Short mmCIF file of C-alpha atoms and ligand atoms in Angstrom, two decimals:
data_model
loop_
_atom_site.label_atom_id
_atom_site.label_comp_id
_atom_site.label_asym_id
_atom_site.label_seq_id
_atom_site.Cartn_x
_atom_site.Cartn_y
_atom_site.Cartn_z
CA MET U 1 94.19 -40.63 143.80
CA LYS U 2 91.77 -39.06 146.25
CA ILE U 3 88.34 -40.67 146.32
CA TYR U 4 85.18 -38.84 147.44
CA ASN U 5 82.25 -41.09 148.24
CA SER U 6 79.74 -38.29 148.20
CA ILE U 7 79.29 -34.79 146.87
CA ASP U 8 79.39 -33.49 150.46
CA GLU U 9 82.83 -35.05 150.92
CA PHE U 10 84.06 -33.38 147.73
CA ASN U 11 82.50 -30.04 148.66
CA GLN U 12 84.56 -29.95 151.84
CA ILE U 13 87.86 -29.77 149.93
CA LYS U 14 86.89 -28.23 146.64
CA GLU U 15 87.89 -24.69 147.48
CA ASN U 16 91.50 -25.90 147.43
CA LEU U 17 91.13 -27.02 143.82
CA SER U 18 91.12 -25.00 140.63
CA ASN U 19 91.66 -25.51 136.91
CA LEU U 20 90.42 -29.07 136.95
CA VAL U 21 90.28 -31.25 133.85
CA TYR U 22 87.10 -33.30 134.08
CA VAL U 23 86.43 -36.78 132.66
CA PRO U 24 82.84 -38.00 133.25
CA THR U 25 82.23 -41.76 133.06
CA MET U 26 79.73 -44.42 134.03
CA GLY U 27 82.46 -46.87 135.08
CA ASN U 28 83.34 -50.29 133.69
CA LEU U 29 86.40 -48.54 132.38
CA HIS U 30 88.33 -49.64 129.30
CA TYR U 31 90.99 -48.22 126.97
CA GLY U 32 88.50 -45.73 125.53
CA HIS U 33 88.17 -44.17 128.97
CA THR U 34 91.89 -44.33 129.74
CA SER U 35 92.60 -42.49 126.50
CA LEU U 36 90.46 -39.66 127.91
CA ILE U 37 92.58 -39.66 131.07
CA ASP U 38 95.73 -39.64 128.92
CA LYS U 39 94.37 -36.63 127.02
CA ALA U 40 93.39 -34.93 130.30
CA LYS U 41 96.94 -35.39 131.66
CA GLN U 42 98.37 -33.47 128.70
CA PHE U 43 97.04 -30.22 130.15
CA ASP U 44 99.32 -30.28 133.17
CA GLN U 45 96.41 -29.59 135.49
CA GLU U 46 94.79 -31.84 138.07
CA VAL U 47 92.49 -34.47 136.58
CA ILE U 48 89.15 -35.37 138.12
CA ALA U 49 86.87 -38.21 137.04
CA THR U 50 83.38 -39.22 138.08
CA ILE U 51 81.88 -42.68 137.98
CA TYR U 52 78.12 -42.49 138.08
CA ILE U 53 75.52 -44.59 136.28
CA ASN U 54 72.95 -41.92 135.61
CA LYS U 55 69.50 -43.43 135.59
CA LEU U 56 68.05 -40.26 134.02
CA GLN U 57 69.65 -41.14 130.70
CA PHE U 58 68.36 -44.71 130.50
CA ASN U 59 64.93 -45.25 129.03
CA ASP U 60 65.20 -49.02 129.27
CA LYS U 61 65.08 -50.16 132.88
CA ASN U 62 66.84 -53.46 132.14
CA ASP U 63 69.62 -51.68 130.31
CA TYR U 64 70.12 -49.56 133.44
CA LEU U 65 69.98 -52.53 135.80
CA ASN U 66 72.31 -54.65 133.63
CA TYR U 67 74.87 -51.90 133.14
CA PRO U 68 78.24 -53.55 133.96
CA LYS U 69 79.89 -52.53 137.24
CA THR U 70 83.59 -53.19 137.97
CA LEU U 71 84.53 -50.62 140.59
CA ASP U 72 87.71 -52.29 141.93
CA LYS U 73 89.19 -52.64 138.45
CA ASP U 74 88.10 -49.09 137.60
CA LEU U 75 89.96 -47.69 140.62
CA GLU U 76 93.11 -49.57 139.63
CA LEU U 77 92.97 -48.24 136.07
CA LEU U 78 92.35 -44.65 137.14
CA LYS U 79 95.27 -44.78 139.58
CA GLN U 80 97.52 -46.40 136.98
CA TYR U 81 96.71 -43.65 134.45
CA GLY U 82 97.35 -40.88 136.95
CA CYS U 83 93.87 -39.59 137.70
CA ASP U 84 94.13 -37.25 140.73
CA HIS U 85 90.55 -37.14 142.04
CA LEU U 86 87.51 -39.38 141.72
CA ILE U 87 83.95 -38.66 142.82
CA LEU U 88 81.61 -41.60 143.37
CA PRO U 89 78.26 -39.96 144.01
CA ASP U 90 75.17 -41.82 145.18
CA ASP U 91 71.69 -41.21 143.84
CA SER U 92 71.13 -38.28 146.20
CA ILE U 93 72.88 -36.24 143.50
CA LEU U 94 69.51 -36.35 141.71
CA ASP U 95 67.65 -34.71 144.62
CA ASN U 96 66.16 -31.39 143.50
CA ILE U 97 68.20 -31.56 140.32
CA LYS U 98 67.45 -28.90 137.71
CA ASN U 99 66.07 -30.69 134.65
CA ILE U 100 67.62 -29.63 131.37
CA LYS U 101 65.67 -29.99 128.14
CA ALA U 102 67.97 -30.83 125.25
CA PRO U 103 67.42 -28.93 121.96
CA SER U 104 65.78 -30.52 118.91
CA LYS U 105 69.12 -31.86 117.64
CA ALA U 106 68.75 -34.39 120.45
CA ASN U 107 65.78 -35.98 118.70
CA LYS U 108 67.87 -37.17 115.76
CA LEU U 109 70.11 -40.28 115.60
CA CYS U 110 70.28 -41.80 119.11
CA GLY U 111 67.42 -39.59 120.27
CA LEU U 112 65.01 -41.19 117.76
CA ASN U 113 64.56 -44.34 119.79
CA ARG U 114 65.81 -43.04 123.12
CA PRO U 115 63.48 -40.13 123.91
CA GLY U 116 64.73 -38.09 126.87
CA HIS U 117 68.19 -39.68 126.79
CA PHE U 118 70.04 -36.43 126.10
CA ASP U 119 67.86 -34.50 128.57
CA GLY U 120 69.25 -36.92 131.16
CA VAL U 121 72.83 -36.51 129.93
CA LEU U 122 72.70 -32.70 129.99
CA THR U 123 70.89 -32.67 133.33
CA ILE U 124 73.56 -34.70 135.10
CA LEU U 125 76.48 -32.96 133.40
CA ASN U 126 75.07 -29.56 134.27
CA LYS U 127 74.94 -30.72 137.89
CA PHE U 128 78.51 -32.05 137.77
CA PHE U 129 79.72 -28.81 136.19
CA SER U 130 78.25 -26.81 139.07
CA ILE U 131 79.87 -29.13 141.64
CA ILE U 132 83.29 -29.51 140.00
CA ASN U 133 83.63 -26.21 138.16
CA PRO U 134 86.07 -27.68 135.60
CA SER U 135 88.05 -25.56 133.18
CA ILE U 136 88.40 -28.38 130.65
CA LEU U 137 86.02 -31.21 129.82
CA ILE U 138 87.20 -34.35 128.03
CA LEU U 139 84.65 -36.33 126.01
CA GLY U 140 84.94 -39.24 123.58
CA LYS U 141 83.79 -38.77 120.02
CA LYS U 142 82.44 -42.30 120.09
CA ASP U 143 79.34 -40.66 121.54
CA TYR U 144 79.43 -38.06 118.79
CA GLN U 145 75.92 -36.68 119.24
CA GLN U 146 76.57 -36.31 122.97
CA PHE U 147 79.82 -34.49 122.18
CA VAL U 148 78.00 -32.02 119.89
CA LEU U 149 75.09 -31.46 122.29
CA VAL U 150 77.33 -30.89 125.30
CA LYS U 151 79.56 -28.50 123.35
CA ASP U 152 76.46 -26.58 122.22
CA PHE U 153 75.10 -26.52 125.79
CA ILE U 154 78.34 -25.12 127.20
CA LYS U 155 78.38 -22.43 124.54
CA GLU U 156 74.73 -21.52 124.94
CA LYS U 157 75.01 -21.27 128.74
CA ASN U 158 78.26 -19.32 128.42
CA LEU U 159 80.03 -21.72 130.75
CA ASN U 160 83.74 -21.19 131.05
CA ILE U 161 84.64 -24.75 130.02
CA LYS U 162 86.75 -25.82 127.07
CA THR U 163 85.46 -29.07 125.55
CA VAL U 164 88.01 -31.45 124.08
CA GLY U 165 86.95 -34.44 121.97
CA VAL U 166 89.01 -37.63 121.80
CA GLU U 167 89.01 -40.01 118.82
CA THR U 168 87.40 -43.42 119.28
CA ILE U 169 89.70 -46.17 120.55
CA ARG U 170 89.14 -49.56 118.94
CA GLU U 171 90.04 -53.18 119.39
CA ARG U 172 92.31 -54.67 116.75
CA ASN U 173 89.35 -55.85 114.70
CA GLY U 174 87.93 -52.31 114.62
CA LEU U 175 85.25 -52.76 117.28
CA ALA U 176 85.00 -49.57 119.34
CA TYR U 177 85.69 -50.18 123.02
CA SER U 178 82.46 -49.95 124.94
CA SER U 179 81.32 -51.00 128.39
CA ARG U 180 78.54 -52.89 126.67
CA ASN U 181 81.03 -55.12 124.81
CA THR U 182 81.39 -57.17 127.99
CA LEU U 183 77.78 -58.26 127.47
CA LEU U 184 78.75 -59.85 124.10
CA SER U 185 80.06 -63.38 123.55
CA ASN U 186 83.45 -63.67 121.81
CA ASN U 187 81.70 -64.71 118.62
CA ASN U 188 79.37 -61.72 118.79
CA LYS U 189 82.31 -59.43 119.49
CA SER U 190 83.79 -60.50 116.21
CA ILE U 191 80.44 -59.98 114.44
CA ALA U 192 80.12 -56.57 116.15
CA SER U 193 83.29 -55.42 114.38
CA LYS U 194 81.23 -55.39 111.17
CA LEU U 195 79.76 -52.07 112.31
CA TYR U 196 83.13 -50.42 111.78
CA LYS U 197 83.64 -52.34 108.53
CA VAL U 198 80.38 -50.86 107.25
CA LEU U 199 81.44 -47.33 108.23
CA LYS U 200 84.76 -47.78 106.45
CA ASP U 201 83.08 -49.28 103.37
CA ILE U 202 80.83 -46.24 103.13
CA GLU U 203 83.88 -44.00 103.45
CA LEU U 204 85.66 -45.97 100.75
CA ASN U 205 82.68 -45.39 98.43
CA LYS U 206 82.02 -41.81 99.49
CA GLY U 207 82.39 -40.62 95.89
CA SER U 208 79.13 -42.41 95.09
CA LEU U 209 77.34 -41.80 98.37
CA SER U 210 73.64 -42.64 97.99
CA ASN U 211 70.68 -44.11 99.82
CA ASP U 212 71.19 -47.28 97.77
CA LEU U 213 74.69 -47.61 99.20
CA LEU U 214 73.35 -47.18 102.73
CA ASN U 215 70.52 -49.63 102.14
CA SER U 216 72.88 -52.31 100.88
CA GLN U 217 74.97 -51.89 104.04
CA ILE U 218 71.86 -52.12 106.20
CA LYS U 219 70.94 -55.38 104.43
CA TYR U 220 74.43 -56.72 105.06
CA LEU U 221 74.18 -55.97 108.78
CA THR U 222 70.66 -57.34 109.11
CA SER U 223 71.73 -60.57 107.43
CA ASN U 224 74.49 -60.81 110.06
CA GLY U 225 71.98 -60.66 112.91
CA PHE U 226 71.97 -56.94 113.70
CA GLU U 227 68.76 -55.12 114.52
CA LEU U 228 69.40 -51.67 113.06
CA ASP U 229 68.39 -48.60 115.00
CA TYR U 230 69.78 -46.19 112.39
CA LEU U 231 72.51 -45.76 109.83
CA ALA U 232 72.74 -42.06 109.00
CA VAL U 233 74.99 -39.72 107.09
CA CYS U 234 74.73 -36.15 108.28
CA ASP U 235 76.28 -32.74 108.84
CA THR U 236 78.83 -32.90 111.67
CA GLU U 237 77.36 -29.85 113.48
CA SER U 238 73.64 -29.67 112.74
CA LEU U 239 73.28 -33.47 112.44
CA GLU U 240 70.89 -32.81 109.51
CA GLN U 241 70.92 -35.62 106.95
CA SER U 242 73.16 -34.91 103.98
CA LEU U 243 74.84 -36.95 101.25
CA ASP U 244 76.76 -34.00 99.81
CA ILE U 245 80.35 -35.03 100.51
CA PHE U 246 81.56 -32.50 97.95
CA LYS U 247 80.42 -29.66 100.20
CA LYS U 248 81.45 -30.58 103.75
CA ASP U 249 82.84 -33.32 105.95
CA LEU U 250 80.07 -35.71 106.93
CA LEU U 251 79.39 -37.87 109.96
CA VAL U 252 78.44 -41.49 109.34
CA ALA U 253 76.77 -42.78 112.48
CA ILE U 254 75.29 -46.13 113.30
CA ALA U 255 73.41 -47.74 116.17
CA ALA U 256 72.33 -51.36 116.19
CA LYS U 257 71.49 -54.13 118.60
CA LEU U 258 73.30 -57.43 118.49
CA ASN U 259 71.77 -60.08 120.72
CA ASN U 260 69.90 -57.24 122.42
CA VAL U 261 73.10 -55.33 123.24
CA ARG U 262 72.93 -51.80 121.83
CA LEU U 263 76.12 -50.67 120.11
CA ILE U 264 76.99 -47.35 118.50
CA ASP U 265 79.84 -46.18 116.33
CA ASN U 266 80.68 -43.40 113.88
CA ILE U 267 83.36 -41.92 111.68
CA VAL U 268 83.76 -38.51 110.09
CA MET U 269 84.41 -38.60 106.33
CA THR U 270 86.44 -35.72 104.98
CA LYS U 271 84.91 -33.86 102.05
CA LEU U 272 85.99 -34.54 98.48
P1 AMP O 1 80.61 -43.79 129.37
O1 AMP O 1 81.29 -44.38 130.56
O2 AMP O 1 80.13 -44.81 128.39
O3 AMP O 1 79.56 -42.78 129.75
O4 AMP O 1 81.71 -42.98 128.59
C1 AMP O 1 82.46 -41.98 129.23
C2 AMP O 1 83.26 -41.25 128.20
O5 AMP O 1 84.14 -42.17 127.55
C3 AMP O 1 82.41 -40.61 127.10
O6 AMP O 1 82.94 -39.31 126.83
C4 AMP O 1 82.59 -41.55 125.94
O7 AMP O 1 82.43 -40.92 124.68
C5 AMP O 1 84.03 -41.99 126.15
N1 AMP O 1 84.29 -43.25 125.44
C6 AMP O 1 83.60 -44.41 125.54
N2 AMP O 1 84.10 -45.35 124.72
C7 AMP O 1 85.14 -44.76 124.06
C8 AMP O 1 86.06 -45.21 123.06
N3 AMP O 1 86.03 -46.45 122.58
N4 AMP O 1 86.98 -44.34 122.61
C9 AMP O 1 87.04 -43.05 123.10
N5 AMP O 1 86.20 -42.58 124.05
C10 AMP O 1 85.26 -43.42 124.53
#
């Protein structure tokens, strides 16, 4: 794997590269990330990853400062999974960056309590797209709203990038792999798996989907120590709230803090 410690370093060789499959990350890599590399490898093109903790997308300074960093282990994993190129930019990537304003869809779900978060995501990705010029982009559906917003952005800007979404990879107890899990105690990791249990319970009862059902699940989580950010059922494209599972597939998305660690998860329920 070739490692570029700056954008300048990458720029010097990039004319020799084409048809790259791009996997953006913030490091502290786990099996969720490696599943993206696995997916990227299926295209038989060179795979490029970035590791960059983008401060533009954090609105909580402590969250940014406490974000876990495990570069040596990350490099090992990327090599092991066959990543071909890795860019490790420093913060000069933000110099004179063109700020992107995310559309109103960004104000729902995770955007409700994280104003500006998706502006930061689109701003950095737009910059990476211009540097890397990928033909394929691999994103996890764990960050479902991000997946939708980035896909929309690529379409709206007419960028020649195919976006591929990868299903969420979970621990055996159902907890979605996340860099933030390392901030949880073992006991809290087991409690955190209740997020997925709640999503599956809602799916199991989708025939009688109602606000009462959602409220009872919120109560269950609160009584287990979660501080709920949102539990929402919505259209998978517009992200507008909907309980009409007889009409379309619906996204069930959740965000909650456990011991001040913010966790998110979601599933898509197929229509009845
Ligand atoms: P991050 O490093 O958190 O910015 O995530 C980088 C990419 O990995 C994003 O596209 C995420 O959606 C994806 N990702 C994170 N966790 C998982 C997971 N458990 N399963 C699948 N993809 C994931």
